[in-house]
Coordinates of C-alpha atoms and ligand atoms in Angstrom, one line a residue:
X1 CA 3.7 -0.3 -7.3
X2 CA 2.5 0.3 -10.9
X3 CA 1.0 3.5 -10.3
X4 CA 3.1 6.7 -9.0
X5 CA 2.1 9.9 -7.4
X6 CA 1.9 13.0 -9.1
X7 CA 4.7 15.9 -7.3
X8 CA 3.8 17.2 -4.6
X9 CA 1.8 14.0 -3.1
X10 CA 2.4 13.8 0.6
X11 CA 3.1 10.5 2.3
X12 CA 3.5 9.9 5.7
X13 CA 2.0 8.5 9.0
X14 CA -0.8 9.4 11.5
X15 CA -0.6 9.1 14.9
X16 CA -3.1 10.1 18.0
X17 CA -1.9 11.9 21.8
X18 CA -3.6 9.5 23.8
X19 CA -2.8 6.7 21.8
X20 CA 1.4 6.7 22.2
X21 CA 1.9 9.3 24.6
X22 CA 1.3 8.0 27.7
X23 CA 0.4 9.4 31.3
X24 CA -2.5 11.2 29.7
X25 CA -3.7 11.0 33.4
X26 CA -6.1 13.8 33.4
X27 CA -8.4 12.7 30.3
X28 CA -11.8 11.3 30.5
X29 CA -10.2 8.1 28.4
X30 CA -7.3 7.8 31.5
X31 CA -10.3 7.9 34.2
X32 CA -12.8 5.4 32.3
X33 CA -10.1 2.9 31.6
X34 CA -9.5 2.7 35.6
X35 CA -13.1 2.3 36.7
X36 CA -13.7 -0.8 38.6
X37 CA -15.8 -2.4 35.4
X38 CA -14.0 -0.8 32.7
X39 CA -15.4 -1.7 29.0
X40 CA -11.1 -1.4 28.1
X41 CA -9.3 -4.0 27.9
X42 CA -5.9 -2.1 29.1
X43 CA -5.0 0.6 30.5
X44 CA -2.9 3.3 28.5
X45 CA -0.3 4.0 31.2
X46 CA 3.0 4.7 29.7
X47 CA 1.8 4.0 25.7
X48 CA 4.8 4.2 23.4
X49 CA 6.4 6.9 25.6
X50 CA 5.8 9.0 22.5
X51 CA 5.4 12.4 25.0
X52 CA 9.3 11.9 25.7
X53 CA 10.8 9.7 23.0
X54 CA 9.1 11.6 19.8
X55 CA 12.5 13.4 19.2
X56 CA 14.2 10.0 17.9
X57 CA 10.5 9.0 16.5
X58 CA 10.5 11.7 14.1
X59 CA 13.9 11.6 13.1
X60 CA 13.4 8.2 12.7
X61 CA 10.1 8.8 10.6
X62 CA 12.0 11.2 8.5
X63 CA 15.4 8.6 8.1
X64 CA 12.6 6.2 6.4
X65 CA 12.0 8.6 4.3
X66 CA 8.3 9.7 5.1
X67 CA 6.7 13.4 4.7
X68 CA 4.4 14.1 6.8
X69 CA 3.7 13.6 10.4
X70 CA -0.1 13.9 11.9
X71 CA 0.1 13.9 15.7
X72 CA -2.8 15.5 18.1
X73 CA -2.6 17.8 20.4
X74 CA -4.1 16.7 24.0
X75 CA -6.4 19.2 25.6
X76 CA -6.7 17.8 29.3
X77 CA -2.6 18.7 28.8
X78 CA -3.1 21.7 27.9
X79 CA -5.9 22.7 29.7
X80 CA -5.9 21.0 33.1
X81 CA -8.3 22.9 34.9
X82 CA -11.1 25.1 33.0
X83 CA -9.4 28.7 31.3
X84 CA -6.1 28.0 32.9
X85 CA -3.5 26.6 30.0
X86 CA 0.0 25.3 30.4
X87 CA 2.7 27.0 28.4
X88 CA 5.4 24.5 29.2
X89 CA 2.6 21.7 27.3
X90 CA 2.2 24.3 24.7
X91 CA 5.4 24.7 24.0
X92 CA 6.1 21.1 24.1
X93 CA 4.1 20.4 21.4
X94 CA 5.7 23.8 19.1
X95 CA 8.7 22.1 19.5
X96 CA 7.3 18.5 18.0
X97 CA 5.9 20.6 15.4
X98 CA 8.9 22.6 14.3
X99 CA 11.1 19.6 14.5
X100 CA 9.4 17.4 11.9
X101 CA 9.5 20.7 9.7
X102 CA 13.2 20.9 10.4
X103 CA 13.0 17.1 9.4
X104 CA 11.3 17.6 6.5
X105 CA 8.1 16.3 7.9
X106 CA 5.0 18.2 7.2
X107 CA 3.0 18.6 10.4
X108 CA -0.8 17.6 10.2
X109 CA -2.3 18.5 13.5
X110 CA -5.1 17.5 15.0
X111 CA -6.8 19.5 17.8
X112 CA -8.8 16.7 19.1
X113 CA -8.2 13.2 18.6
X114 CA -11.7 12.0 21.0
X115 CA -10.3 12.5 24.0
X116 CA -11.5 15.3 26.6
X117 CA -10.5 17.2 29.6
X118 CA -11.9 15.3 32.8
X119 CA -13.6 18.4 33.6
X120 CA -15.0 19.0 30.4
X121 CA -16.6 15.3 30.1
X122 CA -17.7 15.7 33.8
X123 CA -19.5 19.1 33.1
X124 CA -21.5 16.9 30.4
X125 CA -18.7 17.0 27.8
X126 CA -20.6 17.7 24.4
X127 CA -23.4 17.9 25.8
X128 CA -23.0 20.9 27.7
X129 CA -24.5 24.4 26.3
X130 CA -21.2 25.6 26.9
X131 CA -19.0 22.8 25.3
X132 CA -18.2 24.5 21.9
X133 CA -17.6 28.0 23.8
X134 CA -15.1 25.8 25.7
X135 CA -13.4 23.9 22.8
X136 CA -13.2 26.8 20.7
X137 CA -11.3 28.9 23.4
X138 CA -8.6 26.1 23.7
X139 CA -8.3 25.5 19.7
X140 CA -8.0 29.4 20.0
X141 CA -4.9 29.7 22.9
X142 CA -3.4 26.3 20.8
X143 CA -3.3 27.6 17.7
X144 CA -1.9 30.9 18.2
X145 CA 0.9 29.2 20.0
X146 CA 1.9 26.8 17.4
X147 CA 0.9 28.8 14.4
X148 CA 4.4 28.7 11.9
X149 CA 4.7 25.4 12.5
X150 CA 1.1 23.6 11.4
X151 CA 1.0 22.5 7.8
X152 CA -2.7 21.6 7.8
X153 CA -4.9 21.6 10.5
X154 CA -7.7 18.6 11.7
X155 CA -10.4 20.2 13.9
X156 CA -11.9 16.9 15.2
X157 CA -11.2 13.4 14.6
X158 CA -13.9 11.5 13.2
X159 CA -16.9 13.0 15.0
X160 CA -19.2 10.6 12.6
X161 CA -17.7 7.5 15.0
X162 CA -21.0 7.2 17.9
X163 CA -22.5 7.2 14.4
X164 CA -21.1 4.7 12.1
X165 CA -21.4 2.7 15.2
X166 CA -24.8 3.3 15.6
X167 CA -25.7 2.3 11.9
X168 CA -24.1 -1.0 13.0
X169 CA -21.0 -4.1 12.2
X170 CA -18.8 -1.9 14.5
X171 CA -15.9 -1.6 12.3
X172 CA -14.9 1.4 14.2
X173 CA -11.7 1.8 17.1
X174 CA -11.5 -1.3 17.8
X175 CA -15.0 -1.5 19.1
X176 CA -16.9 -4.9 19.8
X177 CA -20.7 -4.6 18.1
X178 CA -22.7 -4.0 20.8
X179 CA -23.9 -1.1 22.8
X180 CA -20.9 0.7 23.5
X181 CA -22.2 3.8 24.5
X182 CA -24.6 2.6 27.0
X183 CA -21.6 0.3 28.2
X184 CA -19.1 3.7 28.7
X185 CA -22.2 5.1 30.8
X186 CA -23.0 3.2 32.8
X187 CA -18.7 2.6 33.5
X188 CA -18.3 6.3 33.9
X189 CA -20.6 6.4 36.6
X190 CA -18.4 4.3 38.7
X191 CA -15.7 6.7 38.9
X192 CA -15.1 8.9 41.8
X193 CA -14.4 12.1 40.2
X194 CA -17.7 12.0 38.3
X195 CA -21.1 12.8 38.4
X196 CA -24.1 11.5 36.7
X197 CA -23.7 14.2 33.9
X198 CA -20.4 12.8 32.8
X199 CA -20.3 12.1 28.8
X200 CA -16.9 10.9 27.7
X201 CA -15.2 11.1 24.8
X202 CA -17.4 11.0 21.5
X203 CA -20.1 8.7 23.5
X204 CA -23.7 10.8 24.0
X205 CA -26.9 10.9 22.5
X206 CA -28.3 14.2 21.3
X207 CA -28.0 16.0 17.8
X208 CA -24.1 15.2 17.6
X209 CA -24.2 16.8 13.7
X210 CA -25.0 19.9 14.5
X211 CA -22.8 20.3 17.6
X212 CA -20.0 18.9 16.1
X213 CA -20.6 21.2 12.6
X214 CA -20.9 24.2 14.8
X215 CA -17.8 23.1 16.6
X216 CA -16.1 22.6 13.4
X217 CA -16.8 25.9 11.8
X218 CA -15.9 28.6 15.3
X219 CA -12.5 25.9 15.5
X220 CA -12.1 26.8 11.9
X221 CA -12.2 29.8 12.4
X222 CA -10.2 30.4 15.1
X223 CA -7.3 28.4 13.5
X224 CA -7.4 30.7 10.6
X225 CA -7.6 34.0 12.8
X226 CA -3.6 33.0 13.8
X227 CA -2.8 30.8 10.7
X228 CA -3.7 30.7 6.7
X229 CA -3.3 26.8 6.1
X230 CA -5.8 24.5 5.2
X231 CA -8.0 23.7 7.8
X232 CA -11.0 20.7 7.9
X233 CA -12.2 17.8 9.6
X234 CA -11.4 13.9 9.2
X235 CA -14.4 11.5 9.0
X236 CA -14.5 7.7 9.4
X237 CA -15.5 6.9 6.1
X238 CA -16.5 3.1 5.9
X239 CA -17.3 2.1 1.9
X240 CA -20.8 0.7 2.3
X241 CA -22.1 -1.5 -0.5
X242 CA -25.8 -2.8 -1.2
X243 CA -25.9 -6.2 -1.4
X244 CA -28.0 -6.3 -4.9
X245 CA -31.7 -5.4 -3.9
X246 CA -30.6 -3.4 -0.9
X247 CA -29.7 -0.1 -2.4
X248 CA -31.8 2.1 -0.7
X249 CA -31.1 0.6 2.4
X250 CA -27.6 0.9 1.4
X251 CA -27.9 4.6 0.8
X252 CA -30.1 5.2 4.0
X253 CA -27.1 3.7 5.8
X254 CA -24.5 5.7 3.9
X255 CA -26.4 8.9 4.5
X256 CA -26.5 8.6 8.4
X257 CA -23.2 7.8 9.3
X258 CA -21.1 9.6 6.1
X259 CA -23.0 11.8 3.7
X260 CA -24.6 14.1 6.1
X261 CA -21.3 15.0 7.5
X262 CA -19.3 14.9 4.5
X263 CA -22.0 17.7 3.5
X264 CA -20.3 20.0 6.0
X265 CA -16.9 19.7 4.7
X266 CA -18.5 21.7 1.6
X267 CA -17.3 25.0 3.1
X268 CA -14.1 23.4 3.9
X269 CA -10.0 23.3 2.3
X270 CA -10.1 19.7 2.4
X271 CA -11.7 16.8 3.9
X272 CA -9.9 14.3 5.6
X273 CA -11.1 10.9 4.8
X274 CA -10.3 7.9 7.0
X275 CA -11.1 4.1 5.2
X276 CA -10.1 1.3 6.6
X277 CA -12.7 -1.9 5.1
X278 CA -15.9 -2.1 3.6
X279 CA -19.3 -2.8 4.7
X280 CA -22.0 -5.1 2.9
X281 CA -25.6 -3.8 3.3
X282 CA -28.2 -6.4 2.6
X283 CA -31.5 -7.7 4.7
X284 CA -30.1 -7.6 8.5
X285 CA -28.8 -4.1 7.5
X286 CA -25.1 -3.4 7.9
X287 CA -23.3 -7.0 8.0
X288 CA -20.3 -8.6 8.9
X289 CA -18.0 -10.2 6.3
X290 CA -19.4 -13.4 5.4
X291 CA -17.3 -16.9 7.1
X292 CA -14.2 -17.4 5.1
X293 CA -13.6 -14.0 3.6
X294 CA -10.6 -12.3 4.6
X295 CA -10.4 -10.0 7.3
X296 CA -7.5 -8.6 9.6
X297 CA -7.0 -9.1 13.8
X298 CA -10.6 -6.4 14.4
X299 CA -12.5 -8.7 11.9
X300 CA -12.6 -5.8 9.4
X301 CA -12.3 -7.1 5.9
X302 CA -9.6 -6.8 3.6
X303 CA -10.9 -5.2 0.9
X304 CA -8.1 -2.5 -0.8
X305 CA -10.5 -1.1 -3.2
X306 CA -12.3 0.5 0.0
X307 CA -9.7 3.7 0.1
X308 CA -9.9 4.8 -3.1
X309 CA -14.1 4.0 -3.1
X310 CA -14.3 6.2 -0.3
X311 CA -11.9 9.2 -1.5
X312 CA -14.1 9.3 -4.8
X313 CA -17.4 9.4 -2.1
X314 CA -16.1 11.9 -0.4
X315 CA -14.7 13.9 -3.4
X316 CA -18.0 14.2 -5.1
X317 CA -20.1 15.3 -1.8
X318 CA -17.7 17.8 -0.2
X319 CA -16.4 18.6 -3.8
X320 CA -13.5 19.5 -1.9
X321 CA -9.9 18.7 -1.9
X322 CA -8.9 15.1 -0.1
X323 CA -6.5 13.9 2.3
X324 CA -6.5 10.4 3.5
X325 CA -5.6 10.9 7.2
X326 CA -6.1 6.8 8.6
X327 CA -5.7 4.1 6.5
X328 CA -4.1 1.1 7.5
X329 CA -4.2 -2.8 8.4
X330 CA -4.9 -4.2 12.3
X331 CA -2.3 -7.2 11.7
X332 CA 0.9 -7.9 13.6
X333 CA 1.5 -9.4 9.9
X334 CA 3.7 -7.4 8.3
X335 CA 4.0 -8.8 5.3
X336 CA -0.3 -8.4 4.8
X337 CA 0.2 -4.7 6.0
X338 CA 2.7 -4.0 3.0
X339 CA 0.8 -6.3 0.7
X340 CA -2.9 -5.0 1.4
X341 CA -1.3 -1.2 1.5
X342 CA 0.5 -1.4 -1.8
X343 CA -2.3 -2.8 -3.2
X344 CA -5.1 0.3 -1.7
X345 CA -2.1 2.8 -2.7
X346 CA -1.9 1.5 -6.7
X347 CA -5.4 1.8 -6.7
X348 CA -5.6 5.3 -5.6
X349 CA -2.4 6.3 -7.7
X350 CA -4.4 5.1 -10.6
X351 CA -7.4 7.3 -9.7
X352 CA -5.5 10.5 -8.4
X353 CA -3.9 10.2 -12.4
X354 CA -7.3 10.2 -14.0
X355 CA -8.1 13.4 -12.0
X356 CA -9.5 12.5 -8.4
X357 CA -8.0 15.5 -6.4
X358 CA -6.4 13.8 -3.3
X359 CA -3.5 15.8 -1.7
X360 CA -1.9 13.4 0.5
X361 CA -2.2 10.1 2.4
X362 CA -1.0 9.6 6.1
X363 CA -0.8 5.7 7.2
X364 CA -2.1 4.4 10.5
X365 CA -0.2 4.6 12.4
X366 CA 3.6 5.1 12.8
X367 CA 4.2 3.0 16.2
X368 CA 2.7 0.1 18.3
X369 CA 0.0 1.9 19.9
X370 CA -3.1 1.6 22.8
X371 CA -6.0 0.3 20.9
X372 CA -8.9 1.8 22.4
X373 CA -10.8 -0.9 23.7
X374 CA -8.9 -3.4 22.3
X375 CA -5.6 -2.1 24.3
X376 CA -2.2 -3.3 23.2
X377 CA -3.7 -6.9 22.4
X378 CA -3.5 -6.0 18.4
X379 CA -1.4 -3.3 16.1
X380 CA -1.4 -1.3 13.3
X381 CA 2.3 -0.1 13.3
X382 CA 5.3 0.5 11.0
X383 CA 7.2 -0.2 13.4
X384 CA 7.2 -2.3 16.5
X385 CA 7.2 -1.0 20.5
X386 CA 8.9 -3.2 23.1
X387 CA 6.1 -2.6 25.5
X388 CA 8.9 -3.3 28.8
X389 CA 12.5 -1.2 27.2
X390 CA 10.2 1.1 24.7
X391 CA 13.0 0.8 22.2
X392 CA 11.8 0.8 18.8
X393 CA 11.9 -2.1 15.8
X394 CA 11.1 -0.7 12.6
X395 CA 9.0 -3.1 10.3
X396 CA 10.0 -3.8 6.9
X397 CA 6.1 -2.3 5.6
X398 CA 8.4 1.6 7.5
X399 CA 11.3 1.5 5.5
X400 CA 8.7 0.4 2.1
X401 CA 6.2 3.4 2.9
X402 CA 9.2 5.4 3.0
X403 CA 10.9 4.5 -0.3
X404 CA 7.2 5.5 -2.1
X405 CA 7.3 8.9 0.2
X406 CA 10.4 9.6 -0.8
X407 CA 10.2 9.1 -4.2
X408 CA 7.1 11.4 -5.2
X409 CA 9.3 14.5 -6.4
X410 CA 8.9 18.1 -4.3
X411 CA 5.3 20.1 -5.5
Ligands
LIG501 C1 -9.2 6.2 14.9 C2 -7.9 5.7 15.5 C3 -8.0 4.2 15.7 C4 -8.2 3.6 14.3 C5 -8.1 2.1 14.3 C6 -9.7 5.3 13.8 O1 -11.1 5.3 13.8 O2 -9.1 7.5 14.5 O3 -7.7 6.4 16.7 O4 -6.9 3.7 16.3 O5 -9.4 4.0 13.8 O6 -9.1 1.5 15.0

């Protein structure tokens, strides 16, 4: 890299419950992937074995050298049945958290990472009148038991995703183009334990802004009532570009699925931006990249300029600090992954120099992980899983991500 980091930089890797735990048997994610028609292509089952293996995972994040360490928190864990919360899962995940401190890992945690309670999605899940009332009082009980050990704090995980899907060219957890949501429906239907009313996941329709906003704010809240750290919320941000002549359709586009939201991050600490590509937006609206461009295993185009384009967005609409919480390549190429991230990072190092205020930046993803939809049939890891021993193979891209951590001096 050309560029460096100023002190104090954070670098380090994100991760997800659901998506390297395993067993996350009483989510609405674990029930839809095991109806009859299911719209996944895997089930999650055992994942990484992160929920008993993380004690070698983050000592083995830290021995690379990285900083930081974003993991969620899974609410159907730790609330299995409505009002009634598990210490021993509370505790579990305190003890996560104060190891990667005792690491040297700064903990970034997020309190929802998509997936819901079974109850909660089968009571109408967001939908409900109820629903914030019900998130809040869990982000409340969770946060008071881990407070001491959370560096910053994520209140939802990219609650802009039904919508950037919506606006179209999918680009978005490994989700084919299509309709998605209707698909999930009409799947969650087919499962015994729920009703008609069941909304999984991040999957209705309704005013999902201001739901989501006002579930921000009372989690925000809440998490400051037991703990003053930095508290906001991290939204896909995909860098749309008008194809020339389209640039109010561009901006029309842009508003839906990013501005709108990034808006609410104005009464924020930070905003956590999450860039993985850029999308054209000419006459069909929001297309895919053109034959012969070059694009990794989801069909998402290389494009490295895209993370520090959508920092700078996000930076002058929030006007608040920035993280990047997700960035990273869907390749089981590591040699693309360390190309295409060195080249996204030099680029950002450059603009963080001339004065754009971003505070840290947390790869996707540390391990092998369940890929939504798309299962365990493509990756984003630093470091391989061996899906039948679990043991761990550290790609060459870990150990680089590392050196660059490691060598941004203390703040
Ligand atoms: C999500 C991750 C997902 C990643 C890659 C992000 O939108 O937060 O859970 O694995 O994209 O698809």
């Amino acid at each position: 890299m050309r560029n460096a980091f100023p002190p104090g930089f954070f670098i380090g890797a994100a991760t997800a419950g659901h998506q390297i735990e395993g067993g996350n048997v009483a989510s609405d994610s674990w029930a839809l992937e095991h109806v009859p028609d299911t719209v996944f292509k895997h089930h999650s089952g055992d994942a990484a074995d992160f929920y008993n293996r993380w004690p070698d995972d983050v000592a083995m994040a830290a021995g690379v050298g990285l900083r930081a360490l974003r993991f969620s928190v899974e609410w159907s864990r730790v609330e299995p049945v409505p009002g009634e919360f598990s210490r021993a899962q509370l505790d579990h995940y305190r003890r996560l958290a104060a190891a990667c401190r005792a690491a040297g890992l700064r903990t970034v945690v997020t309190f929802n990472h998509w997936t819901t309670p079974l109850w909660f999605a089968a009571e109408g899940g967001w939908t409900n009148p109820h629903a914030v009332d019900r998130f809040v009082r869990y982000v409340n009980v969770t946060a008071a038991h881990l407070a001491g050990e959370i560096d910053w704090a994520i209140t939802l995980n990219e609650p802009n995703v039904a919508t950037v899907a919506a606006v179209g060219g999918g680009g978005v957890g490994g989700a084919a183009v299509g309709d998605l949501g209707l698909a999930l429906e009409h799947a969650s239907r087919r499962h015994p334990s729920t009703t008609g009313s069941f909304k999984p996941m991040m999957l209705w329709d309704g005013d999902q802004l201001g739901r989501y906003a006002e579930a921000h704010r009372r989690a925000t809240e809440a998490i400051k009532s037991h703990v003053d750290v930095p508290v906001g919320w991290s939204l896909a941000c995909v860098d749309y570009q008008a194809v020339p002549g389209f640039e109010e359709r561009a901006a029309a586009v842009r508003d839906q699925a990013v501005t709108r939201w990034l808006e609410v991050s104005r009464d924020d600490d930070f905003v956590g931006v999450q860039n993985y590509t850029r999308r054209l937006v000419g006459a069909g609206g929001v297309e895919k990249p053109p034959a012969g461009t070059p694009v990794d295993d989801l069909g998402w185009e290389l494009y490295p300029a895209s993370l520090t384009n959508a920092a700078r967005y996000a930076a002058s609409v929030s006007g608040r600090p920035v993280v990047i919480t997700e960035h990273g390549v869907c390749t089981f190429d590591d040699s693309l992954r360390l190309e295409h991230t060195g080249r996204a990072l030099d680029l950002l190092a450059a603009a963080v120099a001339e004065g754009l205020d971003v505070r840290g930046y947390l790869h996707w993803t540390l391990l092998d992980e369940f890929e939504w939809f798309s299962g365990y049939d493509v990756t984003f890891g630093l470091v391989e899983v061996d899906w039948r021993t679990f043991e761990r193979r550290p790609r060459p891209s870990a150990a680089w991500l590392g050196g660059i951590a490691a060598g941004v001096a203390a703040g």
